[in-house]
Amino acid sequence: MISVTSATDKYIVQPSLLDKHRKTLEWLSATLLWKQELAFFQKLLDQNASKFTEIEDKKQIDHFQNLIIYYSGELIDTLRSKLRDHEKQLAGMLGARNESRIEYFKEHNEIMNELEAFNKSFIEYKEDFFHFIERVL
């Protein structure tokens, strides 16, 4: 039985699909914030890298720089692409009035797990970065 929470002339939407749609949009928004944060971190590095003189500090700067490049230039874009494709699949399901594609639900859980894992890593990155950069601020 389909539990109806929203009905239009085209769609009958299960609450679980609405929740998945909402969660996907939240993660898309988070990816934009991550990009902005990384641009800010890059500016902080650019402005303060010369204040670090020790070799170990220079290695840390390289580490942070490499992660900024990887995250903003590749990983976040890949995650955004997966999320947009995922939303297109949802639109296709709704357009065909087929809300029972099990693959979509499995894929959704995999993408959400991937995003949660990255979010955890990104939080750790930010903590490490701020701890490091505060030494010269």
PDB file of C-alpha atoms in Angstrom:
ATOM      1  CA  MET A   1       0.000   0.000   0.000  1.00  0.00           C
ATOM      2  CA  ILE A   2       1.299   3.438  -0.899  1.00  0.00           C
ATOM      3  CA  SER A   3       1.187   6.007   1.853  1.00  0.00           C
ATOM      4  CA  VAL A   4       0.229   9.248   0.203  1.00  0.00           C
ATOM      5  CA  THR A   5       1.562  12.518   1.581  1.00  0.00           C
ATOM      6  CA  SER A   6       1.530  14.621  -1.551  1.00  0.00           C
ATOM      7  CA  ALA A   7      -0.675  14.232  -4.592  1.00  0.00           C
ATOM      8  CA  THR A   8      -0.682  16.185  -7.824  1.00  0.00           C
ATOM      9  CA  ASP A   9      -2.104  15.407 -11.215  1.00  0.00           C
ATOM     10  CA  LYS A  10       1.081  13.472 -12.012  1.00  0.00           C
ATOM     11  CA  TYR A  11       2.590  12.064  -8.840  1.00  0.00           C
ATOM     12  CA  ILE A  12       1.760  10.114  -5.744  1.00  0.00           C
ATOM     13  CA  VAL A  13       4.778  10.353  -3.487  1.00  0.00           C
ATOM     14  CA  GLN A  14       5.730   8.006  -0.691  1.00  0.00           C
ATOM     15  CA  PRO A  15       6.968   9.724   2.479  1.00  0.00           C
ATOM     16  CA  SER A  16      10.253   7.845   2.229  1.00  0.00           C
ATOM     17  CA  LEU A  17      10.879   9.320  -1.230  1.00  0.00           C
ATOM     18  CA  LEU A  18      10.137  12.816   0.016  1.00  0.00           C
ATOM     19  CA  ASP A  19      12.602  12.255   2.840  1.00  0.00           C
ATOM     20  CA  LYS A  20      15.250  10.985   0.423  1.00  0.00           C
ATOM     21  CA  HIS A  21      14.671  13.991  -1.818  1.00  0.00           C
ATOM     22  CA  ARG A  22      14.997  16.372   1.144  1.00  0.00           C
ATOM     23  CA  LYS A  23      18.175  14.672   2.363  1.00  0.00           C
ATOM     24  CA  THR A  24      19.707  14.803  -1.109  1.00  0.00           C
ATOM     25  CA  LEU A  25      18.981  18.534  -1.357  1.00  0.00           C
ATOM     26  CA  GLU A  26      20.545  19.076   2.073  1.00  0.00           C
ATOM     27  CA  TRP A  27      23.729  17.323   0.952  1.00  0.00           C
ATOM     28  CA  LEU A  28      23.807  19.333  -2.282  1.00  0.00           C
ATOM     29  CA  SER A  29      23.674  22.465  -0.159  1.00  0.00           C
ATOM     30  CA  ALA A  30      26.447  21.101   2.071  1.00  0.00           C
ATOM     31  CA  THR A  31      28.700  20.578  -0.951  1.00  0.00           C
ATOM     32  CA  LEU A  32      28.397  24.270  -1.808  1.00  0.00           C
ATOM     33  CA  LEU A  33      29.303  25.209   1.753  1.00  0.00           C
ATOM     34  CA  TRP A  34      32.306  22.863   1.681  1.00  0.00           C
ATOM     35  CA  LYS A  35      33.553  24.560  -1.483  1.00  0.00           C
ATOM     36  CA  GLN A  36      33.242  27.987   0.159  1.00  0.00           C
ATOM     37  CA  GLU A  37      35.041  26.782   3.268  1.00  0.00           C
ATOM     38  CA  LEU A  38      37.871  25.343   1.188  1.00  0.00           C
ATOM     39  CA  ALA A  39      38.267  28.645  -0.672  1.00  0.00           C
ATOM     40  CA  PHE A  40      38.534  30.373   2.717  1.00  0.00           C
ATOM     41  CA  PHE A  41      41.106  27.820   3.921  1.00  0.00           C
ATOM     42  CA  GLN A  42      43.123  28.427   0.760  1.00  0.00           C
ATOM     43  CA  LYS A  43      43.151  32.166   1.468  1.00  0.00           C
ATOM     44  CA  LEU A  44      44.292  31.518   5.037  1.00  0.00           C
ATOM     45  CA  LEU A  45      47.108  29.314   3.776  1.00  0.00           C
ATOM     46  CA  ASP A  46      48.144  31.860   1.158  1.00  0.00           C
ATOM     47  CA  GLN A  47      48.215  34.658   3.713  1.00  0.00           C
ATOM     48  CA  ASN A  48      49.995  32.752   6.474  1.00  0.00           C
ATOM     49  CA  ALA A  49      52.227  30.095   4.904  1.00  0.00           C
ATOM     50  CA  SER A  50      55.268  32.361   4.980  1.00  0.00           C
ATOM     51  CA  LYS A  51      54.968  32.668   8.769  1.00  0.00           C
ATOM     52  CA  PHE A  52      55.850  28.993   9.159  1.00  0.00           C
ATOM     53  CA  THR A  53      59.586  28.313   8.950  1.00  0.00           C
ATOM     54  CA  GLU A  54      60.059  24.775  10.275  1.00  0.00           C
ATOM     55  CA  ILE A  55      60.344  21.896   7.806  1.00  0.00           C
ATOM     56  CA  GLU A  56      57.586  19.939   9.574  1.00  0.00           C
ATOM     57  CA  ASP A  57      55.306  22.959   9.282  1.00  0.00           C
ATOM     58  CA  LYS A  58      56.043  23.210   5.553  1.00  0.00           C
ATOM     59  CA  LYS A  59      55.090  19.536   5.211  1.00  0.00           C
ATOM     60  CA  GLN A  60      51.823  20.255   7.020  1.00  0.00           C
ATOM     61  CA  ILE A  61      51.151  23.159   4.670  1.00  0.00           C
ATOM     62  CA  ASP A  62      51.712  20.845   1.692  1.00  0.00           C
ATOM     63  CA  HIS A  63      49.368  18.285   3.248  1.00  0.00           C
ATOM     64  CA  PHE A  64      46.603  20.851   3.786  1.00  0.00           C
ATOM     65  CA  GLN A  65      47.160  22.295   0.313  1.00  0.00           C
ATOM     66  CA  ASN A  66      46.948  18.870  -1.338  1.00  0.00           C
ATOM     67  CA  LEU A  67      43.698  18.094   0.455  1.00  0.00           C
ATOM     68  CA  ILE A  68      42.211  21.448  -0.542  1.00  0.00           C
ATOM     69  CA  ILE A  69      43.071  20.722  -4.170  1.00  0.00           C
ATOM     70  CA  TYR A  70      41.724  17.166  -4.005  1.00  0.00           C
ATOM     71  CA  TYR A  71      38.547  18.065  -2.128  1.00  0.00           C
ATOM     72  CA  SER A  72      37.607  21.172  -4.100  1.00  0.00           C
ATOM     73  CA  GLY A  73      38.920  20.093  -7.482  1.00  0.00           C
ATOM     74  CA  GLU A  74      37.744  16.508  -7.580  1.00  0.00           C
ATOM     75  CA  LEU A  75      35.985  14.858  -4.661  1.00  0.00           C
ATOM     76  CA  ILE A  76      33.258  17.401  -3.938  1.00  0.00           C
ATOM     77  CA  ASP A  77      32.485  17.764  -7.650  1.00  0.00           C
ATOM     78  CA  THR A  78      32.169  13.978  -7.903  1.00  0.00           C
ATOM     79  CA  LEU A  79      29.829  13.897  -4.906  1.00  0.00           C
ATOM     80  CA  ARG A  80      27.728  16.722  -6.387  1.00  0.00           C
ATOM     81  CA  SER A  81      27.495  14.848  -9.677  1.00  0.00           C
ATOM     82  CA  LYS A  82      26.334  11.686  -7.904  1.00  0.00           C
ATOM     83  CA  LEU A  83      23.709  13.666  -6.007  1.00  0.00           C
ATOM     84  CA  ARG A  84      22.402  15.364  -9.157  1.00  0.00           C
ATOM     85  CA  ASP A  85      22.228  12.027 -10.997  1.00  0.00           C
ATOM     86  CA  HIS A  86      20.433  10.565  -8.004  1.00  0.00           C
ATOM     87  CA  GLU A  87      17.858  13.368  -8.138  1.00  0.00           C
ATOM     88  CA  LYS A  88      17.369  12.750 -11.876  1.00  0.00           C
ATOM     89  CA  GLN A  89      16.626   9.103 -11.128  1.00  0.00           C
ATOM     90  CA  LEU A  90      14.035  10.169  -8.580  1.00  0.00           C
ATOM     91  CA  ALA A  91      12.437  12.495 -11.134  1.00  0.00           C
ATOM     92  CA  GLY A  92      12.367   9.627 -13.632  1.00  0.00           C
ATOM     93  CA  MET A  93      10.718   7.335 -11.105  1.00  0.00           C
ATOM     94  CA  LEU A  94       8.096   9.944 -10.336  1.00  0.00           C
ATOM     95  CA  GLY A  95       7.525  10.706 -14.014  1.00  0.00           C
ATOM     96  CA  ALA A  96       6.933   7.018 -14.694  1.00  0.00           C
ATOM     97  CA  ARG A  97       4.907   6.709 -11.490  1.00  0.00           C
ATOM     98  CA  ASN A  98       7.218   3.907 -10.442  1.00  0.00           C
ATOM     99  CA  GLU A  99       8.229   4.415  -6.833  1.00  0.00           C
ATOM    100  CA  SER A 100       9.340   0.865  -6.161  1.00  0.00           C
ATOM    101  CA  ARG A 101      12.801   0.676  -7.783  1.00  0.00           C
ATOM    102  CA  ILE A 102      14.824  -1.137  -5.140  1.00  0.00           C
ATOM    103  CA  GLU A 103      18.103  -0.115  -6.815  1.00  0.00           C
ATOM    104  CA  TYR A 104      17.291   3.534  -6.139  1.00  0.00           C
ATOM    105  CA  PHE A 105      16.891   2.882  -2.426  1.00  0.00           C
ATOM    106  CA  LYS A 106      20.141   0.904  -2.263  1.00  0.00           C
ATOM    107  CA  GLU A 107      21.980   3.593  -4.206  1.00  0.00           C
ATOM    108  CA  HIS A 108      20.541   6.265  -1.941  1.00  0.00           C
ATOM    109  CA  ASN A 109      21.874   4.534   1.151  1.00  0.00           C
ATOM    110  CA  GLU A 110      25.312   4.092  -0.446  1.00  0.00           C
ATOM    111  CA  ILE A 111      25.518   7.750  -1.452  1.00  0.00           C
ATOM    112  CA  MET A 112      24.361   8.900   1.981  1.00  0.00           C
ATOM    113  CA  ASN A 113      26.991   6.698   3.651  1.00  0.00           C
ATOM    114  CA  GLU A 114      29.671   8.099   1.342  1.00  0.00           C
ATOM    115  CA  LEU A 115      28.636  11.669   2.138  1.00  0.00           C
ATOM    116  CA  GLU A 116      28.508  11.030   5.869  1.00  0.00           C
ATOM    117  CA  ALA A 117      31.995   9.499   5.746  1.00  0.00           C
ATOM    118  CA  PHE A 118      33.338  12.487   3.819  1.00  0.00           C
ATOM    119  CA  ASN A 119      31.606  14.900   6.188  1.00  0.00           C
ATOM    120  CA  LYS A 120      33.303  13.210   9.134  1.00  0.00           C
ATOM    121  CA  SER A 121      36.691  13.419   7.393  1.00  0.00           C
ATOM    122  CA  PHE A 122      36.087  17.043   6.481  1.00  0.00           C
ATOM    123  CA  ILE A 123      35.249  17.946  10.078  1.00  0.00           C
ATOM    124  CA  GLU A 124      38.521  16.334  11.177  1.00  0.00           C
ATOM    125  CA  TYR A 125      40.368  18.216   8.429  1.00  0.00           C
ATOM    126  CA  LYS A 126      38.895  21.524   9.606  1.00  0.00           C
ATOM    127  CA  GLU A 127      39.819  20.835  13.229  1.00  0.00           C
ATOM    128  CA  ASP A 128      43.393  19.976  12.252  1.00  0.00           C
ATOM    129  CA  PHE A 129      43.633  22.945   9.914  1.00  0.00           C
ATOM    130  CA  PHE A 130      42.373  25.474  12.460  1.00  0.00           C
ATOM    131  CA  HIS A 131      44.601  24.050  15.180  1.00  0.00           C
ATOM    132  CA  PHE A 132      47.567  24.410  12.835  1.00  0.00           C
ATOM    133  CA  ILE A 133      46.806  27.874  11.453  1.00  0.00           C
ATOM    134  CA  GLU A 134      45.934  29.350  14.872  1.00  0.00           C
ATOM    135  CA  ARG A 135      49.594  29.068  15.799  1.00  0.00           C
ATOM    136  CA  VAL A 136      50.384  32.086  13.623  1.00  0.00           C
ATOM    137  CA  LEU A 137      47.199  34.112  13.956  1.00  0.00           C
TER     138      LEU A 137
END
